[in-house]
Short mmCIF file of C-alpha atoms in Angstrom, two decimals:
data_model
loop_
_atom_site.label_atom_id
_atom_site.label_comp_id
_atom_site.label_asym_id
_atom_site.label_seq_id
_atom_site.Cartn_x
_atom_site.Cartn_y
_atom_site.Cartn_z
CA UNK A 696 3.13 -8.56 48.27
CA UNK A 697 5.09 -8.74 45.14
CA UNK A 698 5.64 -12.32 43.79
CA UNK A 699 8.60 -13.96 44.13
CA UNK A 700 8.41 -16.65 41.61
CA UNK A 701 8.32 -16.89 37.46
CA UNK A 702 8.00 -19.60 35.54
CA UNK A 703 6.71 -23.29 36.97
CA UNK A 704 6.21 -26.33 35.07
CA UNK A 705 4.35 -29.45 36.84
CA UNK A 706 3.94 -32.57 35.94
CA UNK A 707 0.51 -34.14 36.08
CA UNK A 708 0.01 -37.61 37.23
CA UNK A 709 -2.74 -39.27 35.54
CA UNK A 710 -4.19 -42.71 35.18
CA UNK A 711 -2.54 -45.21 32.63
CA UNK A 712 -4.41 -44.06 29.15
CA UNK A 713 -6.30 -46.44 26.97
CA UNK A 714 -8.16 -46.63 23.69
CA UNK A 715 -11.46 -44.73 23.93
CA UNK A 716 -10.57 -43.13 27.40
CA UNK A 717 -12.34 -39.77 27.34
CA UNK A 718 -8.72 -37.96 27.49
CA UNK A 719 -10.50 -34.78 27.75
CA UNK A 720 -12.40 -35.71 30.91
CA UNK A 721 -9.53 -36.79 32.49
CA UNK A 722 -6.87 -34.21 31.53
CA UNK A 723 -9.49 -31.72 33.34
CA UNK A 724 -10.07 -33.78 36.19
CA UNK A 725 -6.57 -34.79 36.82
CA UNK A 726 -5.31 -30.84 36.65
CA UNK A 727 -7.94 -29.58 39.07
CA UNK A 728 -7.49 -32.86 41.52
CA UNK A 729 -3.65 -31.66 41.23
CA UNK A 730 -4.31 -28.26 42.17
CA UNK A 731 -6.72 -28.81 44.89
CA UNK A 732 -4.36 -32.04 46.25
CA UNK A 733 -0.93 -29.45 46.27
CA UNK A 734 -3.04 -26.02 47.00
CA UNK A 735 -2.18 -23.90 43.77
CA UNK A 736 -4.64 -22.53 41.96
CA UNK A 737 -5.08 -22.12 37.96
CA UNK A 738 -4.52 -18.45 36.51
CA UNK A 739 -5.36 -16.90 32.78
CA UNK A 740 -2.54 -18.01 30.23
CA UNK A 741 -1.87 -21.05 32.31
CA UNK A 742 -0.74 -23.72 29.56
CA UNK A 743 -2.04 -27.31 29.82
CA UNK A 744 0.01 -29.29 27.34
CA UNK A 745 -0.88 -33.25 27.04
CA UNK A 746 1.82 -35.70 25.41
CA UNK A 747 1.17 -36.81 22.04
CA UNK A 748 1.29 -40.02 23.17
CA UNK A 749 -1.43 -40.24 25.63
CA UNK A 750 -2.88 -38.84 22.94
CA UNK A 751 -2.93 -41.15 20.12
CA UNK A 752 -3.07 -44.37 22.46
CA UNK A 753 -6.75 -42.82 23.36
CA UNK A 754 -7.39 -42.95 19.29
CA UNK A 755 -6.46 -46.21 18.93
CA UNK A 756 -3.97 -45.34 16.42
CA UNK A 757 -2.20 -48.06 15.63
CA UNK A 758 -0.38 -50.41 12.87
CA UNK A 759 1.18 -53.64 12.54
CA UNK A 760 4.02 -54.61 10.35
CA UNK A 761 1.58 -56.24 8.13
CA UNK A 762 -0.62 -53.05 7.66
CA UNK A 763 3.18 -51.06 6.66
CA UNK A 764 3.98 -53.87 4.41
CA UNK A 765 1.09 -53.86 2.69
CA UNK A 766 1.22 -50.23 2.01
CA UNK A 767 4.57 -50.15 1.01
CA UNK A 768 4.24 -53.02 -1.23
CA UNK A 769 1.33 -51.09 -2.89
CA UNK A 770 3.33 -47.59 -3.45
CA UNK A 771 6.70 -48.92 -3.84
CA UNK A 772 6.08 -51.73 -5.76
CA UNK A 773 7.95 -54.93 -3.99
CA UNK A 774 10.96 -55.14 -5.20
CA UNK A 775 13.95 -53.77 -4.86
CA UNK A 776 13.71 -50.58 -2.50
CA UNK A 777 16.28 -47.98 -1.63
CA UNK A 778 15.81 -46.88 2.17
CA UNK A 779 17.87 -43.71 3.18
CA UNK A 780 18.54 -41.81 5.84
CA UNK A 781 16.92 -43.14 8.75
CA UNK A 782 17.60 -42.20 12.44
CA UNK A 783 19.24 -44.86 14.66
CA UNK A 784 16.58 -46.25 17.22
CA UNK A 785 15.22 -49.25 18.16
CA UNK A 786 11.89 -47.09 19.54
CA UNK A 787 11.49 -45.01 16.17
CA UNK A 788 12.21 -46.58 13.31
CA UNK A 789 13.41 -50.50 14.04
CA UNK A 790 9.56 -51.53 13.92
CA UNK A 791 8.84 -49.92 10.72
CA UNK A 792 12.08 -51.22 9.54
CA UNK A 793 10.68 -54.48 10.12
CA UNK A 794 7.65 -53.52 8.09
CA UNK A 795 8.91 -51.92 5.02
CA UNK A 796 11.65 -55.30 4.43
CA UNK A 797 8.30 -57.07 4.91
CA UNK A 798 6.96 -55.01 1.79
CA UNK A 799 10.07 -55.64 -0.13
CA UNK A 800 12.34 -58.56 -2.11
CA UNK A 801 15.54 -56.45 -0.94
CA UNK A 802 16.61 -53.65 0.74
CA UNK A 803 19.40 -51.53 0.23
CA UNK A 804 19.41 -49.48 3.64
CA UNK A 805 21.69 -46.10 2.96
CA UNK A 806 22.74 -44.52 6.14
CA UNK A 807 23.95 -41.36 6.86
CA UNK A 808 27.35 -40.95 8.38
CA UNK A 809 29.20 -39.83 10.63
CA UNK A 810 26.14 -39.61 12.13
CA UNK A 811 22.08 -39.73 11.58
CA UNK A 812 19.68 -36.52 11.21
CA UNK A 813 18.98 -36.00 14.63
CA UNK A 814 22.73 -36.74 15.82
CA UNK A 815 22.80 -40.43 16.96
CA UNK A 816 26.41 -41.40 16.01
CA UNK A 817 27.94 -44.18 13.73
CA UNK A 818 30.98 -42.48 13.61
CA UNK A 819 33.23 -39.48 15.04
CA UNK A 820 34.34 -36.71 12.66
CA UNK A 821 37.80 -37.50 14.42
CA UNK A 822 37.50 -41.26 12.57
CA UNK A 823 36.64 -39.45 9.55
CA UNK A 824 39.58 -37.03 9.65
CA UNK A 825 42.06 -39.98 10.97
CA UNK A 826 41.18 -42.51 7.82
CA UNK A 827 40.49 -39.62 5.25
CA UNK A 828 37.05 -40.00 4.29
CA UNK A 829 35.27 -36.81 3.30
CA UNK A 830 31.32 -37.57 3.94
CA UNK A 831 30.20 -35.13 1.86
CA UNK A 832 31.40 -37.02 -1.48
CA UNK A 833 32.70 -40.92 -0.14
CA UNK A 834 30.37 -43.13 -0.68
CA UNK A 835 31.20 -46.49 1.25
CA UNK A 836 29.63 -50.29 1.13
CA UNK A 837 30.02 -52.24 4.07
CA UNK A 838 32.89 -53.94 3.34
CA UNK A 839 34.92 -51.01 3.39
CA UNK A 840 32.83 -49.60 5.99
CA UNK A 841 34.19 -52.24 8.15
CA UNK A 842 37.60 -52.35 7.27
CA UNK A 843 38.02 -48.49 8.01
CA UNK A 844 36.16 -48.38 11.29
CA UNK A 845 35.03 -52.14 12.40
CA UNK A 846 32.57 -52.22 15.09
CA UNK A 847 30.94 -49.13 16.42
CA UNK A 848 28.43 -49.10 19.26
CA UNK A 849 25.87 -46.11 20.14
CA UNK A 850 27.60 -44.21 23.17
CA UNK A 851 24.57 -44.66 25.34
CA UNK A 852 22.34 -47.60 23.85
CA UNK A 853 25.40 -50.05 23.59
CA UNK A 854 23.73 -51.28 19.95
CA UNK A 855 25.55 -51.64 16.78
CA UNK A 856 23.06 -50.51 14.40
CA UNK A 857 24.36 -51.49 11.62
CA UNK A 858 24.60 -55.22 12.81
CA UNK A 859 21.13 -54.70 13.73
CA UNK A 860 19.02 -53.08 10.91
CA UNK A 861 20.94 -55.60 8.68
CA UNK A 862 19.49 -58.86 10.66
CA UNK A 863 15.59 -56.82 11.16
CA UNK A 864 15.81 -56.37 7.05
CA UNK A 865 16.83 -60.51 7.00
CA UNK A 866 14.70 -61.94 9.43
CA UNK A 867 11.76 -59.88 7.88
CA UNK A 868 12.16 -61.72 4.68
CA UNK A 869 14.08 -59.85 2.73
CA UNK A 870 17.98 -59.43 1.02
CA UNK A 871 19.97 -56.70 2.82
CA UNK A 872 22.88 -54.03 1.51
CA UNK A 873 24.13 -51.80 3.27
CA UNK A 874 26.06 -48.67 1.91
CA UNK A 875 26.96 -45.15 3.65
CA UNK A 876 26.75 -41.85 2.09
CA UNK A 877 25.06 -38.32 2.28
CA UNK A 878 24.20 -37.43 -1.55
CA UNK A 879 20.65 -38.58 -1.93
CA UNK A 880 21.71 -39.37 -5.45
CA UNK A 881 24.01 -42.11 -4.36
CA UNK A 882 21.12 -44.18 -3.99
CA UNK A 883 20.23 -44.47 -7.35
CA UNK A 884 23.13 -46.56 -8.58
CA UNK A 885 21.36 -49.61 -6.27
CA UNK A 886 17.78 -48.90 -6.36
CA UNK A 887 15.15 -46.82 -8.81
CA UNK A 888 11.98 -46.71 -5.91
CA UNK A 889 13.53 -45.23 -2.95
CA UNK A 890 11.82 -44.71 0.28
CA UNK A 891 13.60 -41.30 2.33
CA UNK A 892 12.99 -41.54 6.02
CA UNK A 893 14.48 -38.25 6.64
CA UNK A 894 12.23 -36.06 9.47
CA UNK A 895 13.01 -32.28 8.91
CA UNK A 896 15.02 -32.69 5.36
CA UNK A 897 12.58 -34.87 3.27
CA UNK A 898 11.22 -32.52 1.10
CA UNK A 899 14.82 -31.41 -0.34
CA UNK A 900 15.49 -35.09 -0.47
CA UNK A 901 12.18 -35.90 -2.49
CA UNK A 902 13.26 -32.68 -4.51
CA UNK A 903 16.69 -33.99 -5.72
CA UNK A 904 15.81 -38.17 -5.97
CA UNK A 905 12.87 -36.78 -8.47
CA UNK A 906 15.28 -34.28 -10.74
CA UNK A 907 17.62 -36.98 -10.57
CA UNK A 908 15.28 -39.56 -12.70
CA UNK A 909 13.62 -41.85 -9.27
CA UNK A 910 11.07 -43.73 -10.70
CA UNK A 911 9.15 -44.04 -7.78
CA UNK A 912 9.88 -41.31 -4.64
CA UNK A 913 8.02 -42.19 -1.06
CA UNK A 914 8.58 -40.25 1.70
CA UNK A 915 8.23 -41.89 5.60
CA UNK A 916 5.01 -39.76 5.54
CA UNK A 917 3.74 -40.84 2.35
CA UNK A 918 3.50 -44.37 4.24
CA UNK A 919 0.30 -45.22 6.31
CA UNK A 920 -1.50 -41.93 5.63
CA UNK A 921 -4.65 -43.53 4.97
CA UNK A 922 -6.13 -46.49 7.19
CA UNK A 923 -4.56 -50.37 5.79
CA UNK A 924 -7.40 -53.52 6.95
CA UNK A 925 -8.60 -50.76 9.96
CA UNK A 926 -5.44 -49.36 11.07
CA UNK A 927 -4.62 -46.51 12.44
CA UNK A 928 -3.15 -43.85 9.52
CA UNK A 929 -1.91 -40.43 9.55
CA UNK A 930 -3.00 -38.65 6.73
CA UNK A 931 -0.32 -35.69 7.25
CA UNK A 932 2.73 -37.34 8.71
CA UNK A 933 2.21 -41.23 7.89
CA UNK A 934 5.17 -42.72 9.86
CA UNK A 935 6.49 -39.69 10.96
CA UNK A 936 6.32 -39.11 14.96
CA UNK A 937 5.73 -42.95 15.59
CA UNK A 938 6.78 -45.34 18.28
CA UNK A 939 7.02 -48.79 19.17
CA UNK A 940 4.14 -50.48 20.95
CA UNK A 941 4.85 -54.03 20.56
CA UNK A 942 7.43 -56.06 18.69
CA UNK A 943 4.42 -55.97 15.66
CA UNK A 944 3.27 -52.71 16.39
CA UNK A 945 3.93 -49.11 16.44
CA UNK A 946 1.51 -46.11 17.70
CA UNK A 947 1.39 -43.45 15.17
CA UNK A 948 1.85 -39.49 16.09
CA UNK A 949 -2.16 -38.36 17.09
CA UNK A 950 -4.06 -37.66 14.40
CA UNK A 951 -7.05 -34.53 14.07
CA UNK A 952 -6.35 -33.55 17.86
CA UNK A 953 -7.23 -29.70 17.37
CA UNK A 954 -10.83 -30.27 18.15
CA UNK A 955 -9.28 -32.27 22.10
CA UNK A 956 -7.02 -28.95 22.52
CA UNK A 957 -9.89 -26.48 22.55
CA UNK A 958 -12.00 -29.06 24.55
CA UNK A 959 -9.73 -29.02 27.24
CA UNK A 960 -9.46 -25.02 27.01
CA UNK A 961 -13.61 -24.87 26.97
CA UNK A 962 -13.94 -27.12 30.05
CA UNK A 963 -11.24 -25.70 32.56
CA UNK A 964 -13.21 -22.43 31.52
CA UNK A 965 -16.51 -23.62 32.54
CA UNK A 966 -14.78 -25.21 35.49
CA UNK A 967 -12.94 -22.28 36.75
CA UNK A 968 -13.29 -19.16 35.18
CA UNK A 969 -9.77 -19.15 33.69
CA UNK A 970 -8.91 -19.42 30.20
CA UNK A 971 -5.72 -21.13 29.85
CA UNK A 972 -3.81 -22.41 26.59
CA UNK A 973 -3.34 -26.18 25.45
CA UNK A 974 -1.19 -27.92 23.45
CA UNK A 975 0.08 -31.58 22.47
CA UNK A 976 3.29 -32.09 22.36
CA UNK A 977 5.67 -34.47 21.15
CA UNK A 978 9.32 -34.53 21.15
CA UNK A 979 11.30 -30.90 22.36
CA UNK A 980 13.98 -29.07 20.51
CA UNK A 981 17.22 -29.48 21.95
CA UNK A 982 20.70 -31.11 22.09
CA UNK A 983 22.22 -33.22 24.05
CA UNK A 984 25.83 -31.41 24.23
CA UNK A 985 27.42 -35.01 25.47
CA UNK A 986 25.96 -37.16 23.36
CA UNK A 987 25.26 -34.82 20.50
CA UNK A 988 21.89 -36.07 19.85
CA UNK A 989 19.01 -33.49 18.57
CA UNK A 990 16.11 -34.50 20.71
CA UNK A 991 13.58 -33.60 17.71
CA UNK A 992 12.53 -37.12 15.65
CA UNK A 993 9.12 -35.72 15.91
CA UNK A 994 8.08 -33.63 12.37
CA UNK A 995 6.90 -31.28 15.20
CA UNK A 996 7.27 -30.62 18.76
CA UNK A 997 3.10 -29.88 18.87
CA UNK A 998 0.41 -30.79 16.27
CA UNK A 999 -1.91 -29.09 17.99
CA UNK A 1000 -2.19 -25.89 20.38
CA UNK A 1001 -4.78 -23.44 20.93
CA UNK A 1002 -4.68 -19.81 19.70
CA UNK A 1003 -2.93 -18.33 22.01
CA UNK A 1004 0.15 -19.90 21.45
CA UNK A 1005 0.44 -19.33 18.01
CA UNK A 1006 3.75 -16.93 17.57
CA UNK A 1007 6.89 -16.13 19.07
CA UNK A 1008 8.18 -14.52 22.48
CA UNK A 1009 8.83 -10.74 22.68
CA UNK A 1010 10.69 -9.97 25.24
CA UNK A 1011 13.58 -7.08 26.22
CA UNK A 1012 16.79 -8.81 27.54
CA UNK A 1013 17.14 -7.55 31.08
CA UNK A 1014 21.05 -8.11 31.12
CA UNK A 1015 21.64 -6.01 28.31
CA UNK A 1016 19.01 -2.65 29.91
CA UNK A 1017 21.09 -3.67 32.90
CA UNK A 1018 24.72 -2.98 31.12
CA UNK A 1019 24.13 -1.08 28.62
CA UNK A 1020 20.91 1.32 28.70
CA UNK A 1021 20.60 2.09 32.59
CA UNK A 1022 24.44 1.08 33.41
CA UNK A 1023 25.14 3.88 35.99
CA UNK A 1024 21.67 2.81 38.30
CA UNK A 1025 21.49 0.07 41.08
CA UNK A 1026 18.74 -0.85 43.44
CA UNK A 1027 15.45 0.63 43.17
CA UNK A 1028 16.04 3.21 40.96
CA UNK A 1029 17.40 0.36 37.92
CA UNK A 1030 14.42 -1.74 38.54
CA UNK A 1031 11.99 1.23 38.23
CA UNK A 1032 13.34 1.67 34.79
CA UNK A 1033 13.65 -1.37 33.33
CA UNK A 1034 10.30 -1.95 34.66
CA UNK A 1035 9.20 1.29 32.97
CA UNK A 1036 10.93 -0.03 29.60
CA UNK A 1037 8.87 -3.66 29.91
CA UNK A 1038 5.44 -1.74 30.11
CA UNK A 1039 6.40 0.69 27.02
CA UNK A 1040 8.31 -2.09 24.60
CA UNK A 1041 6.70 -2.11 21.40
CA UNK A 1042 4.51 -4.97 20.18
CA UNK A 1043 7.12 -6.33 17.66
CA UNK A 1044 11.03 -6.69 19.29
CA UNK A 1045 12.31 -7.71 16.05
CA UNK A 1046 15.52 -6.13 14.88
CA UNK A 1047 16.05 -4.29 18.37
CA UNK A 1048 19.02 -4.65 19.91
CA UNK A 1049 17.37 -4.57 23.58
CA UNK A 1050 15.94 -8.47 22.39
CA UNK A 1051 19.06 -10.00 21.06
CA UNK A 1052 19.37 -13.47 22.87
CA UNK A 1053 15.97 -13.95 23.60
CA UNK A 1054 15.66 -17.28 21.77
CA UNK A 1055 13.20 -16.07 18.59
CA UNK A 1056 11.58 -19.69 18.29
CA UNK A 1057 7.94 -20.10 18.41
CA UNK A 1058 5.85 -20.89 22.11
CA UNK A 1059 5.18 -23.93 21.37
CA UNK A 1060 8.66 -25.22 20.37
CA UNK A 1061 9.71 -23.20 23.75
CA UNK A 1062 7.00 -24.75 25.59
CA UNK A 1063 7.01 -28.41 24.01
CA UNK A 1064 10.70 -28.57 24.92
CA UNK A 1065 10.30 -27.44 28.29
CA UNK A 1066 7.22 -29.79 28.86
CA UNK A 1067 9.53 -32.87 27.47
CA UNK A 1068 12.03 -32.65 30.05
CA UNK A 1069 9.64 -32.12 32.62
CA UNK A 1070 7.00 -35.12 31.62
CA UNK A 1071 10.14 -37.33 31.26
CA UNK A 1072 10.10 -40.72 28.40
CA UNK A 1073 10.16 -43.36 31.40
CA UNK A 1074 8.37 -43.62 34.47
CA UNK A 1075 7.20 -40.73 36.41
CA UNK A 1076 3.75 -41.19 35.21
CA UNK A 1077 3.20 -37.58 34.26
CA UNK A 1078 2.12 -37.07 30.76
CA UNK A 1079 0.24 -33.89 31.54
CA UNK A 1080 2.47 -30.79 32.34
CA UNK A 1081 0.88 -27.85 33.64
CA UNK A 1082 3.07 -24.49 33.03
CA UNK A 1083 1.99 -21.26 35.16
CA UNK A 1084 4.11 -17.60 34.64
CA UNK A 1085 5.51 -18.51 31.28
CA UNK A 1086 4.17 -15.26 29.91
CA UNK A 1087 4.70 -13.44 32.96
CA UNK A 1088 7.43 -10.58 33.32
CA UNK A 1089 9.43 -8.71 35.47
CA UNK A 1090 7.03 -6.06 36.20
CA UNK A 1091 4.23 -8.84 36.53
#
């Protein structure tokens, strides 16, 4: 009987993870107990993909204010410090706010406008337009920040953040300015050691603060990348990919995880016979069209995947053999040829107008982002996401 179904995606209920849980062990078990408990069964090229945060919270990876303080202290020297660019969340960055004011005498906190890297917004383009401030040049302090635009309140989280990172800087210790602008450069009137907590942007950033005479240039993951009194560290991403864990305490994105990835892959293997894909994922790749936010504040959706997931989709749009190249078939004769065009596309679609609109990104951004909206951020209690058919096609 020909299958009726294509892609699934299932989330995984698992126990609540701790430090030194065998995540491997229980990843496995929890998939098969899933499959026997709902009666599917696991097939070759199946994808397993465990949140990054189950993840690190089985490393123990972990840091304090103290432990960021001290490190930032140490590369930035103590003093004055220029912090730019940061995204606008109380589960991201607020924490290692706290920490890096800790490390300093004064901050002088540079925000993007109208709104942050990954779309959180201070401000409306239609403000922008209305008071005739052009954010590519306009550099504004608070004062006048104010007095153009007063009080502004995220859409969804109800928080002004300016209000807020100013008292986290103050009640951390430290003096607080705040000044708006989008030229990395404009920085460097207030401070000479400036720390960029840009994501996806930071090395352009570090590029044109170091041309334009920095004297000292850190980057958010050039902070913790090496363990502070036994913390947790990251030596590639530092405090990139992080979260809050306690009011003192953030968990850092999962460190060395390649080696849990193919552990998984071995055992479900041994277990069943099928060899199936894993990944870690973080954070998908998408927008929210309402509140304009770019879901990304991870550096990547997945520090880790197995080999087979390493590249990008190649796949023949069926609308366009449907209206264009078989136009004058229906019925069984139309899917008889596009079938027939599936089985003899060549191994790289690239360039061919037959793929246009089939989203060239790579698997595991496609993947991540569909195993983020499945797993959820609250409470479904799912941080495992099993994905069957994803490489399956029409003729499949």
């Amino acid at each position: 009987m020909e299958r009726r179904v294509g892609t699934v995606s299932r989330g995984i209920r698992c126990p609540i993870i701790r430090e030194g849980d065998d995540l491997s062990g229980i990843v496995v078990e929890s998939v098969l107990e899933a499959a026997k408990s709902e009666g599917f069964s696991l097939r070759d090229r199946d994808v397993i993909a465990v949140t990054e945060s189950i993840v690190a919270r089985a490393q123990g990876n972990y840091a304090s204010v103290q432990d960021i303080a001290a490190d930032v202290k140490a590369k930035l020297g103590g003093g004055t410090i220029g912090v730019i660019f940061p995204i606008l969340s109380r589960n991201r960055f607020a924490i290692c706010l706290k920490g890096i004011a800790m490390g300093a005498k004064k901050v002088v906190l540079m925000l993007s406008y109208p709104s942050d890297e990954v779309g959180n917004a201070l401000l409306t383009y239609d403000q922008l337009d209305e008071k005739g401030i052009n954010p590519y040049s306009d550099v504004l302090t608070l004062a006048k920040y104010r007095e153009l635009f007063g009080e502004n309140k995220h859409e969804f989280t109800g928080v002004d953040y300016v209000d807020y990172y100013s008292r986290l800087i103050t009640e951390a210790g430290a003096e607080a300015e705040v000044i708006f602008a989008n030229q990395p450069k404009a920085i460097l009137e207030y401070a000479d050691c400036v720390l960029t907590c840009d994501i996806h942007t930071r090395a352009r950033t570090k590029r044109i603060l170091k041309a334009a005479g920095a004297k000292v240039v850190c980057g958010l993951d050039d902070i913790m990348t090496a363990s502070v009194n036994g913390s947790g560290y990251n030596e590639r991403y530092g405090l990139l990919g992080s979260n809050k864990a306690t009011e003192d305490k953030i968990k850092l994105f999962p460190k060395a995880c390649q080696g849990l990835v193919e552990k998984i892959q071995d055992s479900i293997l041994k277990e069943t016979g099928k060899h199936v894909e894993v990944m870690v994922y973080g954070d998908g790749a998408f927008k929210d069209p309402q509140g304009k936010i770019w879901e990304l504040a991870d550096p990547v959706v997945s520090p880790a995947f197995t080999a087979g997931l390493i590249g990008t989709p190649n796949e023949l749009k069926l609308k366009y053999l449907a209206d264009n190249d078989f136009k004058n078939l229906n019925g069984a004769e139309l899917k008889a040829a596009i079938e027939k065009s599936i089985k003899a596309k060549e191994g790289n679609l690239v360039g061919s107008m037959a793929s246009q609109g089939t989203t060239p990104r790579q698997l595991t951004d496609l993947i991540g982002s569909l195993c983020d909206l499945t797993s959820g951020s609250g409470d479904k209690g799912t941080p495992v996401v099993l994905v069957q058919g994803y490489f399956d096609n029409y003729t499949d």
